[in-house]
Amino acid sequence: MPKVTITTDKLTLDVKDGYALIDMCEEHDTSILFGCRDGACGACMIRVIDGASNLSPMQEDEKDFLETMAAEPNERLACQCKVHGDIKIEVSD
Ligand code: FES
């Protein structure tokens, strides 16, 4: 079972393979905030510290948005990510 560690919250959770990060955050108290839930507002930006390849691949829309926001290469939109293995993330500044 994949483990999601959110260093900002000092929290590690077990999730089912393919589980959406946004669903996990709705079930637990985390610091990751959501707005549009559709990859358009940037509220849910996270930094992936470890295990980036264990997240669902970035689609064009997310890529374009992150480029517009001048995001770092290890940043993702949590609302667009599904978990397929262990990851370690933090809330972006
Ligand atoms: S909640 Fe708006 S981009 Fe993720």
PDB file of N, CA and C and ligand atoms in Angstrom:
ATOM      1  N   MET A   1       0.839  -1.201   0.000  1.00  0.00           N
ATOM      2  CA  MET A   1       0.000   0.000   0.000  1.00  0.00           C
ATOM      3  C   MET A   1       0.876   1.253   0.000  1.00  0.00           C
ATOM      4  N   PRO A   2       0.673   2.147  -0.962  1.00  0.00           N
ATOM      5  CA  PRO A   2       1.518   3.354  -0.999  1.00  0.00           C
ATOM      6  C   PRO A   2       1.379   4.196   0.268  1.00  0.00           C
ATOM      7  N   LYS A   3       2.503   4.801   0.642  1.00  0.00           N
ATOM      8  CA  LYS A   3       2.512   5.699   1.800  1.00  0.00           C
ATOM      9  C   LYS A   3       2.701   7.135   1.322  1.00  0.00           C
ATOM     10  N   VAL A   4       1.861   8.019   1.819  1.00  0.00           N
ATOM     11  CA  VAL A   4       1.996   9.438   1.507  1.00  0.00           C
ATOM     12  C   VAL A   4       2.457  10.154   2.767  1.00  0.00           C
ATOM     13  N   THR A   5       3.627  10.768   2.688  1.00  0.00           N
ATOM     14  CA  THR A   5       4.120  11.553   3.819  1.00  0.00           C
ATOM     15  C   THR A   5       4.008  13.027   3.479  1.00  0.00           C
ATOM     16  N   ILE A   6       3.323  13.756   4.330  1.00  0.00           N
ATOM     17  CA  ILE A   6       3.224  15.212   4.168  1.00  0.00           C
ATOM     18  C   ILE A   6       4.088  15.819   5.262  1.00  0.00           C
ATOM     19  N   THR A   7       5.284  16.272   4.878  1.00  0.00           N
ATOM     20  CA  THR A   7       6.235  16.729   5.900  1.00  0.00           C
ATOM     21  C   THR A   7       5.705  17.975   6.615  1.00  0.00           C
ATOM     22  N   THR A   8       4.980  18.812   5.900  1.00  0.00           N
ATOM     23  CA  THR A   8       4.423  20.028   6.509  1.00  0.00           C
ATOM     24  C   THR A   8       3.563  19.680   7.731  1.00  0.00           C
ATOM     25  N   ASP A   9       2.864  18.579   7.649  1.00  0.00           N
ATOM     26  CA  ASP A   9       1.952  18.186   8.728  1.00  0.00           C
ATOM     27  C   ASP A   9       2.524  17.080   9.625  1.00  0.00           C
ATOM     28  N   LYS A  10       3.758  16.648   9.317  1.00  0.00           N
ATOM     29  CA  LYS A  10       4.354  15.520  10.047  1.00  0.00           C
ATOM     30  C   LYS A  10       3.374  14.346  10.077  1.00  0.00           C
ATOM     31  N   LEU A  11       2.864  14.009   8.889  1.00  0.00           N
ATOM     32  CA  LEU A  11       1.788  13.023   8.780  1.00  0.00           C
ATOM     33  C   LEU A  11       2.140  12.006   7.688  1.00  0.00           C
ATOM     34  N   THR A  12       1.955  10.713   7.978  1.00  0.00           N
ATOM     35  CA  THR A  12       2.116   9.671   6.959  1.00  0.00           C
ATOM     36  C   THR A  12       0.839   8.853   6.911  1.00  0.00           C
ATOM     37  N   LEU A  13       0.316   8.685   5.696  1.00  0.00           N
ATOM     38  CA  LEU A  13      -0.949   7.968   5.524  1.00  0.00           C
ATOM     39  C   LEU A  13      -0.773   6.848   4.510  1.00  0.00           C
ATOM     40  N   ASP A  14      -1.448   5.734   4.728  1.00  0.00           N
ATOM     41  CA  ASP A  14      -1.491   4.642   3.741  1.00  0.00           C
ATOM     42  C   ASP A  14      -2.687   4.876   2.842  1.00  0.00           C
ATOM     43  N   VAL A  15      -2.475   4.752   1.536  1.00  0.00           N
ATOM     44  CA  VAL A  15      -3.595   4.923   0.601  1.00  0.00           C
ATOM     45  C   VAL A  15      -3.622   3.758  -0.385  1.00  0.00           C
ATOM     46  N   LYS A  16      -4.769   3.578  -1.014  1.00  0.00           N
ATOM     47  CA  LYS A  16      -4.883   2.535  -2.039  1.00  0.00           C
ATOM     48  C   LYS A  16      -4.161   2.989  -3.297  1.00  0.00           C
ATOM     49  N   ASP A  17      -3.614   2.053  -4.049  1.00  0.00           N
ATOM     50  CA  ASP A  17      -2.963   2.394  -5.316  1.00  0.00           C
ATOM     51  C   ASP A  17      -3.968   3.106  -6.222  1.00  0.00           C
ATOM     52  N   GLY A  18      -3.551   4.214  -6.783  1.00  0.00           N
ATOM     53  CA  GLY A  18      -4.419   4.965  -7.688  1.00  0.00           C
ATOM     54  C   GLY A  18      -5.324   5.965  -6.994  1.00  0.00           C
ATOM     55  N   TYR A  19      -5.149   6.088  -5.676  1.00  0.00           N
ATOM     56  CA  TYR A  19      -6.010   6.997  -4.925  1.00  0.00           C
ATOM     57  C   TYR A  19      -5.647   8.455  -5.236  1.00  0.00           C
ATOM     58  N   ALA A  20      -6.661   9.295  -5.305  1.00  0.00           N
ATOM     59  CA  ALA A  20      -6.427  10.711  -5.611  1.00  0.00           C
ATOM     60  C   ALA A  20      -6.000  11.447  -4.346  1.00  0.00           C
ATOM     61  N   LEU A  21      -4.965  12.279  -4.481  1.00  0.00           N
ATOM     62  CA  LEU A  21      -4.507  13.051  -3.320  1.00  0.00           C
ATOM     63  C   LEU A  21      -5.624  13.914  -2.752  1.00  0.00           C
ATOM     64  N   ILE A  22      -6.434  14.476  -3.610  1.00  0.00           N
ATOM     65  CA  ILE A  22      -7.512  15.358  -3.142  1.00  0.00           C
ATOM     66  C   ILE A  22      -8.506  14.576  -2.271  1.00  0.00           C
ATOM     67  N   ASP A  23      -8.776  13.333  -2.620  1.00  0.00           N
ATOM     68  CA  ASP A  23      -9.689  12.518  -1.807  1.00  0.00           C
ATOM     69  C   ASP A  23      -9.064  12.217  -0.446  1.00  0.00           C
ATOM     70  N   MET A  24      -7.772  11.904  -0.470  1.00  0.00           N
ATOM     71  CA  MET A  24      -7.069  11.637   0.779  1.00  0.00           C
ATOM     72  C   MET A  24      -7.137  12.870   1.692  1.00  0.00           C
ATOM     73  N   CYS A  25      -6.924  14.042   1.111  1.00  0.00           N
ATOM     74  CA  CYS A  25      -6.907  15.272   1.914  1.00  0.00           C
ATOM     75  C   CYS A  25      -8.295  15.597   2.456  1.00  0.00           C
ATOM     76  N   GLU A  26      -9.313  15.194   1.742  1.00  0.00           N
ATOM     77  CA  GLU A  26     -10.666  15.448   2.244  1.00  0.00           C
ATOM     78  C   GLU A  26     -10.990  14.557   3.438  1.00  0.00           C
ATOM     79  N   GLU A  27     -10.331  13.423   3.501  1.00  0.00           N
ATOM     80  CA  GLU A  27     -10.606  12.490   4.591  1.00  0.00           C
ATOM     81  C   GLU A  27      -9.736  12.727   5.819  1.00  0.00           C
ATOM     82  N   HIS A  28      -8.682  13.513   5.645  1.00  0.00           N
ATOM     83  CA  HIS A  28      -7.755  13.755   6.754  1.00  0.00           C
ATOM     84  C   HIS A  28      -7.475  15.248   6.842  1.00  0.00           C
ATOM     85  N   ASP A  29      -7.045  15.645   8.009  1.00  0.00           N
ATOM     86  CA  ASP A  29      -6.767  17.050   8.227  1.00  0.00           C
ATOM     87  C   ASP A  29      -5.348  17.359   7.742  1.00  0.00           C
ATOM     88  N   THR A  30      -5.208  17.976   6.591  1.00  0.00           N
ATOM     89  CA  THR A  30      -3.876  18.305   6.081  1.00  0.00           C
ATOM     90  C   THR A  30      -3.797  19.798   5.771  1.00  0.00           C
ATOM     91  N   SER A  31      -2.574  20.263   5.531  1.00  0.00           N
ATOM     92  CA  SER A  31      -2.372  21.688   5.224  1.00  0.00           C
ATOM     93  C   SER A  31      -2.541  22.005   3.747  1.00  0.00           C
ATOM     94  N   ILE A  32      -2.782  20.977   2.937  1.00  0.00           N
ATOM     95  CA  ILE A  32      -2.940  21.226   1.498  1.00  0.00           C
ATOM     96  C   ILE A  32      -4.334  21.812   1.265  1.00  0.00           C
ATOM     97  N   LEU A  33      -4.361  22.981   0.663  1.00  0.00           N
ATOM     98  CA  LEU A  33      -5.632  23.670   0.439  1.00  0.00           C
ATOM     99  C   LEU A  33      -6.095  23.448  -0.997  1.00  0.00           C
ATOM    100  N   PHE A  34      -7.384  23.441  -1.194  1.00  0.00           N
ATOM    101  CA  PHE A  34      -7.934  23.273  -2.538  1.00  0.00           C
ATOM    102  C   PHE A  34      -8.898  24.400  -2.836  1.00  0.00           C
ATOM    103  N   GLY A  35      -8.924  24.799  -4.095  1.00  0.00           N
ATOM    104  CA  GLY A  35      -9.855  25.835  -4.523  1.00  0.00           C
ATOM    105  C   GLY A  35     -10.736  25.282  -5.622  1.00  0.00           C
ATOM    106  N   CYS A  36     -10.290  25.463  -6.857  1.00  0.00           N
ATOM    107  CA  CYS A  36     -11.098  25.064  -8.025  1.00  0.00           C
ATOM    108  C   CYS A  36     -11.256  23.550  -8.156  1.00  0.00           C
ATOM    109  N   ARG A  37     -10.296  22.801  -7.651  1.00  0.00           N
ATOM    110  CA  ARG A  37     -10.250  21.333  -7.752  1.00  0.00           C
ATOM    111  C   ARG A  37     -10.103  20.869  -9.194  1.00  0.00           C
ATOM    112  N   ASP A  38      -9.705  21.765 -10.060  1.00  0.00           N
ATOM    113  CA  ASP A  38      -9.677  21.440 -11.478  1.00  0.00           C
ATOM    114  C   ASP A  38      -8.394  21.901 -12.178  1.00  0.00           C
ATOM    115  N   GLY A  39      -7.345  22.138 -11.407  1.00  0.00           N
ATOM    116  CA  GLY A  39      -6.071  22.504 -12.016  1.00  0.00           C
ATOM    117  C   GLY A  39      -5.999  23.915 -12.560  1.00  0.00           C
ATOM    118  N   ALA A  40      -6.835  24.801 -12.055  1.00  0.00           N
ATOM    119  CA  ALA A  40      -6.884  26.140 -12.653  1.00  0.00           C
ATOM    120  C   ALA A  40      -6.561  27.284 -11.695  1.00  0.00           C
ATOM    121  N   CYS A  41      -6.416  26.997 -10.382  1.00  0.00           N
ATOM    122  CA  CYS A  41      -6.217  28.126  -9.452  1.00  0.00           C
ATOM    123  C   CYS A  41      -4.853  28.114  -8.765  1.00  0.00           C
ATOM    124  N   GLY A  42      -4.240  26.971  -8.630  1.00  0.00           N
ATOM    125  CA  GLY A  42      -2.920  26.887  -8.016  1.00  0.00           C
ATOM    126  C   GLY A  42      -2.931  26.796  -6.491  1.00  0.00           C
ATOM    127  N   ALA A  43      -4.094  26.791  -5.876  1.00  0.00           N
ATOM    128  CA  ALA A  43      -4.179  26.745  -4.402  1.00  0.00           C
ATOM    129  C   ALA A  43      -3.536  25.488  -3.832  1.00  0.00           C
ATOM    130  N   CYS A  44      -3.566  24.419  -4.590  1.00  0.00           N
ATOM    131  CA  CYS A  44      -3.148  23.111  -4.073  1.00  0.00           C
ATOM    132  C   CYS A  44      -1.709  22.753  -4.423  1.00  0.00           C
ATOM    133  N   MET A  45      -0.894  23.768  -4.754  1.00  0.00           N
ATOM    134  CA  MET A  45       0.462  23.449  -5.209  1.00  0.00           C
ATOM    135  C   MET A  45       1.286  22.797  -4.094  1.00  0.00           C
ATOM    136  N   ILE A  46       1.933  21.710  -4.460  1.00  0.00           N
ATOM    137  CA  ILE A  46       2.792  20.983  -3.517  1.00  0.00           C
ATOM    138  C   ILE A  46       4.175  20.816  -4.120  1.00  0.00           C
ATOM    139  N   ARG A  47       5.137  20.567  -3.246  1.00  0.00           N
ATOM    140  CA  ARG A  47       6.494  20.260  -3.695  1.00  0.00           C
ATOM    141  C   ARG A  47       6.735  18.780  -3.397  1.00  0.00           C
ATOM    142  N   VAL A  48       7.189  18.063  -4.407  1.00  0.00           N
ATOM    143  CA  VAL A  48       7.435  16.628  -4.226  1.00  0.00           C
ATOM    144  C   VAL A  48       8.894  16.436  -3.828  1.00  0.00           C
ATOM    145  N   ILE A  49       9.095  15.973  -2.611  1.00  0.00           N
ATOM    146  CA  ILE A  49      10.450  15.805  -2.078  1.00  0.00           C
ATOM    147  C   ILE A  49      11.021  14.464  -2.514  1.00  0.00           C
ATOM    148  N   ASP A  50      10.167  13.470  -2.594  1.00  0.00           N
ATOM    149  CA  ASP A  50      10.613  12.118  -2.917  1.00  0.00           C
ATOM    150  C   ASP A  50       9.488  11.347  -3.606  1.00  0.00           C
ATOM    151  N   GLY A  51       9.841  10.530  -4.576  1.00  0.00           N
ATOM    152  CA  GLY A  51       8.859   9.636  -5.188  1.00  0.00           C
ATOM    153  C   GLY A  51       8.028  10.262  -6.298  1.00  0.00           C
ATOM    154  N   ALA A  52       8.562  11.274  -6.970  1.00  0.00           N
ATOM    155  CA  ALA A  52       7.785  11.964  -8.018  1.00  0.00           C
ATOM    156  C   ALA A  52       7.251  10.993  -9.074  1.00  0.00           C
ATOM    157  N   SER A  53       8.036   9.962  -9.373  1.00  0.00           N
ATOM    158  CA  SER A  53       7.607   9.021 -10.413  1.00  0.00           C
ATOM    159  C   SER A  53       6.458   8.129  -9.939  1.00  0.00           C
ATOM    160  N   ASN A  54       6.150   8.180  -8.653  1.00  0.00           N
ATOM    161  CA  ASN A  54       5.023   7.395  -8.125  1.00  0.00           C
ATOM    162  C   ASN A  54       3.702   8.153  -8.192  1.00  0.00           C
ATOM    163  N   LEU A  55       3.737   9.359  -8.751  1.00  0.00           N
ATOM    164  CA  LEU A  55       2.498  10.110  -8.966  1.00  0.00           C
ATOM    165  C   LEU A  55       2.066   9.948 -10.418  1.00  0.00           C
ATOM    166  N   SER A  56       0.779  10.108 -10.666  1.00  0.00           N
ATOM    167  CA  SER A  56       0.282  10.021 -12.041  1.00  0.00           C
ATOM    168  C   SER A  56       1.006  11.058 -12.893  1.00  0.00           C
ATOM    169  N   PRO A  57       1.300  10.720 -14.155  1.00  0.00           N
ATOM    170  CA  PRO A  57       2.045  11.640 -15.005  1.00  0.00           C
ATOM    171  C   PRO A  57       1.286  12.951 -15.216  1.00  0.00           C
ATOM    172  N   MET A  58       2.066  14.000 -15.407  1.00  0.00           N
ATOM    173  CA  MET A  58       1.484  15.323 -15.602  1.00  0.00           C
ATOM    174  C   MET A  58       0.823  15.425 -16.978  1.00  0.00           C
ATOM    175  N   GLN A  59      -0.404  15.913 -17.001  1.00  0.00           N
ATOM    176  CA  GLN A  59      -1.090  16.134 -18.277  1.00  0.00           C
ATOM    177  C   GLN A  59      -0.745  17.534 -18.787  1.00  0.00           C
ATOM    178  N   GLU A  60      -1.033  17.774 -20.050  1.00  0.00           N
ATOM    179  CA  GLU A  60      -0.674  19.056 -20.679  1.00  0.00           C
ATOM    180  C   GLU A  60      -1.216  20.266 -19.919  1.00  0.00           C
ATOM    181  N   ASP A  61      -2.462  20.184 -19.469  1.00  0.00           N
ATOM    182  CA  ASP A  61      -3.067  21.335 -18.791  1.00  0.00           C
ATOM    183  C   ASP A  61      -2.316  21.700 -17.514  1.00  0.00           C
ATOM    184  N   GLU A  62      -1.950  20.670 -16.752  1.00  0.00           N
ATOM    185  CA  GLU A  62      -1.210  20.925 -15.510  1.00  0.00           C
ATOM    186  C   GLU A  62       0.171  21.501 -15.833  1.00  0.00           C
ATOM    187  N   LYS A  63       0.797  20.930 -16.849  1.00  0.00           N
ATOM    188  CA  LYS A  63       2.123  21.388 -17.252  1.00  0.00           C
ATOM    189  C   LYS A  63       2.066  22.866 -17.663  1.00  0.00           C
ATOM    190  N   ASP A  64       1.102  23.207 -18.474  1.00  0.00           N
ATOM    191  CA  ASP A  64       0.957  24.591 -18.943  1.00  0.00           C
ATOM    192  C   ASP A  64       0.721  25.535 -17.771  1.00  0.00           C
ATOM    193  N   PHE A  65      -0.134  25.105 -16.837  1.00  0.00           N
ATOM    194  CA  PHE A  65      -0.446  25.967 -15.692  1.00  0.00           C
ATOM    195  C   PHE A  65       0.804  26.192 -14.847  1.00  0.00           C
ATOM    196  N   LEU A  66       1.536  25.119 -14.567  1.00  0.00           N
ATOM    197  CA  LEU A  66       2.731  25.241 -13.724  1.00  0.00           C
ATOM    198  C   LEU A  66       3.793  26.100 -14.403  1.00  0.00           C
ATOM    199  N   GLU A  67       3.883  26.015 -15.715  1.00  0.00           N
ATOM    200  CA  GLU A  67       4.832  26.872 -16.439  1.00  0.00           C
ATOM    201  C   GLU A  67       4.432  28.332 -16.280  1.00  0.00           C
ATOM    202  N   THR A  68       3.142  28.598 -16.404  1.00  0.00           N
ATOM    203  CA  THR A  68       2.642  29.969 -16.264  1.00  0.00           C
ATOM    204  C   THR A  68       2.941  30.519 -14.869  1.00  0.00           C
ATOM    205  N   MET A  69       2.873  29.637 -13.867  1.00  0.00           N
ATOM    206  CA  MET A  69       3.130  30.042 -12.487  1.00  0.00           C
ATOM    207  C   MET A  69       4.627  30.074 -12.170  1.00  0.00           C
ATOM    208  N   ALA A  70       5.466  29.766 -13.144  1.00  0.00           N
ATOM    209  CA  ALA A  70       6.917  29.680 -12.927  1.00  0.00           C
ATOM    210  C   ALA A  70       7.232  28.724 -11.773  1.00  0.00           C
ATOM    211  N   ALA A  71       6.540  27.601 -11.753  1.00  0.00           N
ATOM    212  CA  ALA A  71       6.748  26.607 -10.700  1.00  0.00           C
ATOM    213  C   ALA A  71       8.099  25.923 -10.851  1.00  0.00           C
ATOM    214  N   GLU A  72       8.596  25.397  -9.746  1.00  0.00           N
ATOM    215  CA  GLU A  72       9.836  24.625  -9.783  1.00  0.00           C
ATOM    216  C   GLU A  72       9.540  23.257 -10.392  1.00  0.00           C
ATOM    217  N   PRO A  73      10.583  22.587 -10.928  1.00  0.00           N
ATOM    218  CA  PRO A  73      10.353  21.298 -11.595  1.00  0.00           C
ATOM    219  C   PRO A  73       9.719  20.243 -10.693  1.00  0.00           C
ATOM    220  N   ASN A  74       9.903  20.356  -9.386  1.00  0.00           N
ATOM    221  CA  ASN A  74       9.343  19.326  -8.492  1.00  0.00           C
ATOM    222  C   ASN A  74       7.991  19.740  -7.908  1.00  0.00           C
ATOM    223  N   GLU A  75       7.373  20.750  -8.469  1.00  0.00           N
ATOM    224  CA  GLU A  75       6.064  21.154  -7.958  1.00  0.00           C
ATOM    225  C   GLU A  75       4.945  20.568  -8.813  1.00  0.00           C
ATOM    226  N   ARG A  76       3.855  20.220  -8.150  1.00  0.00           N
ATOM    227  CA  ARG A  76       2.675  19.655  -8.810  1.00  0.00           C
ATOM    228  C   ARG A  76       1.419  20.277  -8.221  1.00  0.00           C
ATOM    229  N   LEU A  77       0.336  20.051  -8.928  1.00  0.00           N
ATOM    230  CA  LEU A  77      -0.971  20.455  -8.399  1.00  0.00           C
ATOM    231  C   LEU A  77      -1.589  19.221  -7.759  1.00  0.00           C
ATOM    232  N   ALA A  78      -1.805  19.276  -6.454  1.00  0.00           N
ATOM    233  CA  ALA A  78      -2.293  18.097  -5.734  1.00  0.00           C
ATOM    234  C   ALA A  78      -3.633  17.610  -6.284  1.00  0.00           C
ATOM    235  N   CYS A  79      -4.454  18.519  -6.767  1.00  0.00           N
ATOM    236  CA  CYS A  79      -5.786  18.104  -7.250  1.00  0.00           C
ATOM    237  C   CYS A  79      -5.701  17.268  -8.527  1.00  0.00           C
ATOM    238  N   GLN A  80      -4.529  17.255  -9.150  1.00  0.00           N
ATOM    239  CA  GLN A  80      -4.367  16.505 -10.397  1.00  0.00           C
ATOM    240  C   GLN A  80      -3.594  15.199 -10.205  1.00  0.00           C
ATOM    241  N   CYS A  81      -3.229  14.883  -8.962  1.00  0.00           N
ATOM    242  CA  CYS A  81      -2.307  13.761  -8.729  1.00  0.00           C
ATOM    243  C   CYS A  81      -2.999  12.536  -8.134  1.00  0.00           C
ATOM    244  N   LYS A  82      -2.671  11.391  -8.704  1.00  0.00           N
ATOM    245  CA  LYS A  82      -3.054  10.122  -8.096  1.00  0.00           C
ATOM    246  C   LYS A  82      -1.780   9.423  -7.634  1.00  0.00           C
ATOM    247  N   VAL A  83      -1.931   8.634  -6.573  1.00  0.00           N
ATOM    248  CA  VAL A  83      -0.760   8.042  -5.926  1.00  0.00           C
ATOM    249  C   VAL A  83      -0.600   6.582  -6.350  1.00  0.00           C
ATOM    250  N   HIS A  84       0.603   6.253  -6.831  1.00  0.00           N
ATOM    251  CA  HIS A  84       0.869   4.869  -7.252  1.00  0.00           C
ATOM    252  C   HIS A  84       2.049   4.244  -6.518  1.00  0.00           C
ATOM    253  N   GLY A  85       2.562   4.934  -5.521  1.00  0.00           N
ATOM    254  CA  GLY A  85       3.692   4.405  -4.757  1.00  0.00           C
ATOM    255  C   GLY A  85       4.027   5.419  -3.670  1.00  0.00           C
ATOM    256  N   ASP A  86       5.070   5.124  -2.896  1.00  0.00           N
ATOM    257  CA  ASP A  86       5.421   6.009  -1.778  1.00  0.00           C
ATOM    258  C   ASP A  86       5.844   7.392  -2.277  1.00  0.00           C
ATOM    259  N   ILE A  87       5.328   8.399  -1.640  1.00  0.00           N
ATOM    260  CA  ILE A  87       5.747   9.770  -1.969  1.00  0.00           C
ATOM    261  C   ILE A  87       5.933  10.565  -0.689  1.00  0.00           C
ATOM    262  N   LYS A  88       6.779  11.584  -0.816  1.00  0.00           N
ATOM    263  CA  LYS A  88       6.956  12.526   0.284  1.00  0.00           C
ATOM    264  C   LYS A  88       6.750  13.914  -0.297  1.00  0.00           C
ATOM    265  N   ILE A  89       5.836  14.662   0.288  1.00  0.00           N
ATOM    266  CA  ILE A  89       5.492  15.980  -0.263  1.00  0.00           C
ATOM    267  C   ILE A  89       5.434  17.022   0.848  1.00  0.00           C
ATOM    268  N   GLU A  90       5.476  18.295   0.411  1.00  0.00           N
ATOM    269  CA  GLU A  90       5.245  19.383   1.358  1.00  0.00           C
ATOM    270  C   GLU A  90       4.422  20.446   0.646  1.00  0.00           C
ATOM    271  N   VAL A  91       3.802  21.296   1.418  1.00  0.00           N
ATOM    272  CA  VAL A  91       3.037  22.385   0.827  1.00  0.00           C
ATOM    273  C   VAL A  91       4.026  23.407   0.284  1.00  0.00           C
ATOM    274  N   SER A  92       3.808  23.869  -0.944  1.00  0.00           N
ATOM    275  CA  SER A  92       4.687  24.876  -1.526  1.00  0.00           C
ATOM    276  C   SER A  92       4.500  26.204  -0.799  1.00  0.00           C
ATOM    277  N   ASP A  93       5.580  27.019  -0.769  1.00  0.00           N
ATOM    278  CA  ASP A  93       5.485  28.339  -0.114  1.00  0.00           C
ATOM    279  C   ASP A  93       4.524  29.225  -0.870  1.00  0.00           C
TER     280      ASP A  93
HETATM  281  S1  FES B   1      -7.410  23.187  -6.479  1.00  0.00           S
HETATM  282 FE1  FES B   1      -7.179  24.686  -8.012  1.00  0.00          FE
HETATM  283  S2  FES B   1      -5.408  23.989  -9.048  1.00  0.00           S
HETATM  284 FE2  FES B   1      -5.760  22.415  -7.621  1.00  0.00          FE
END
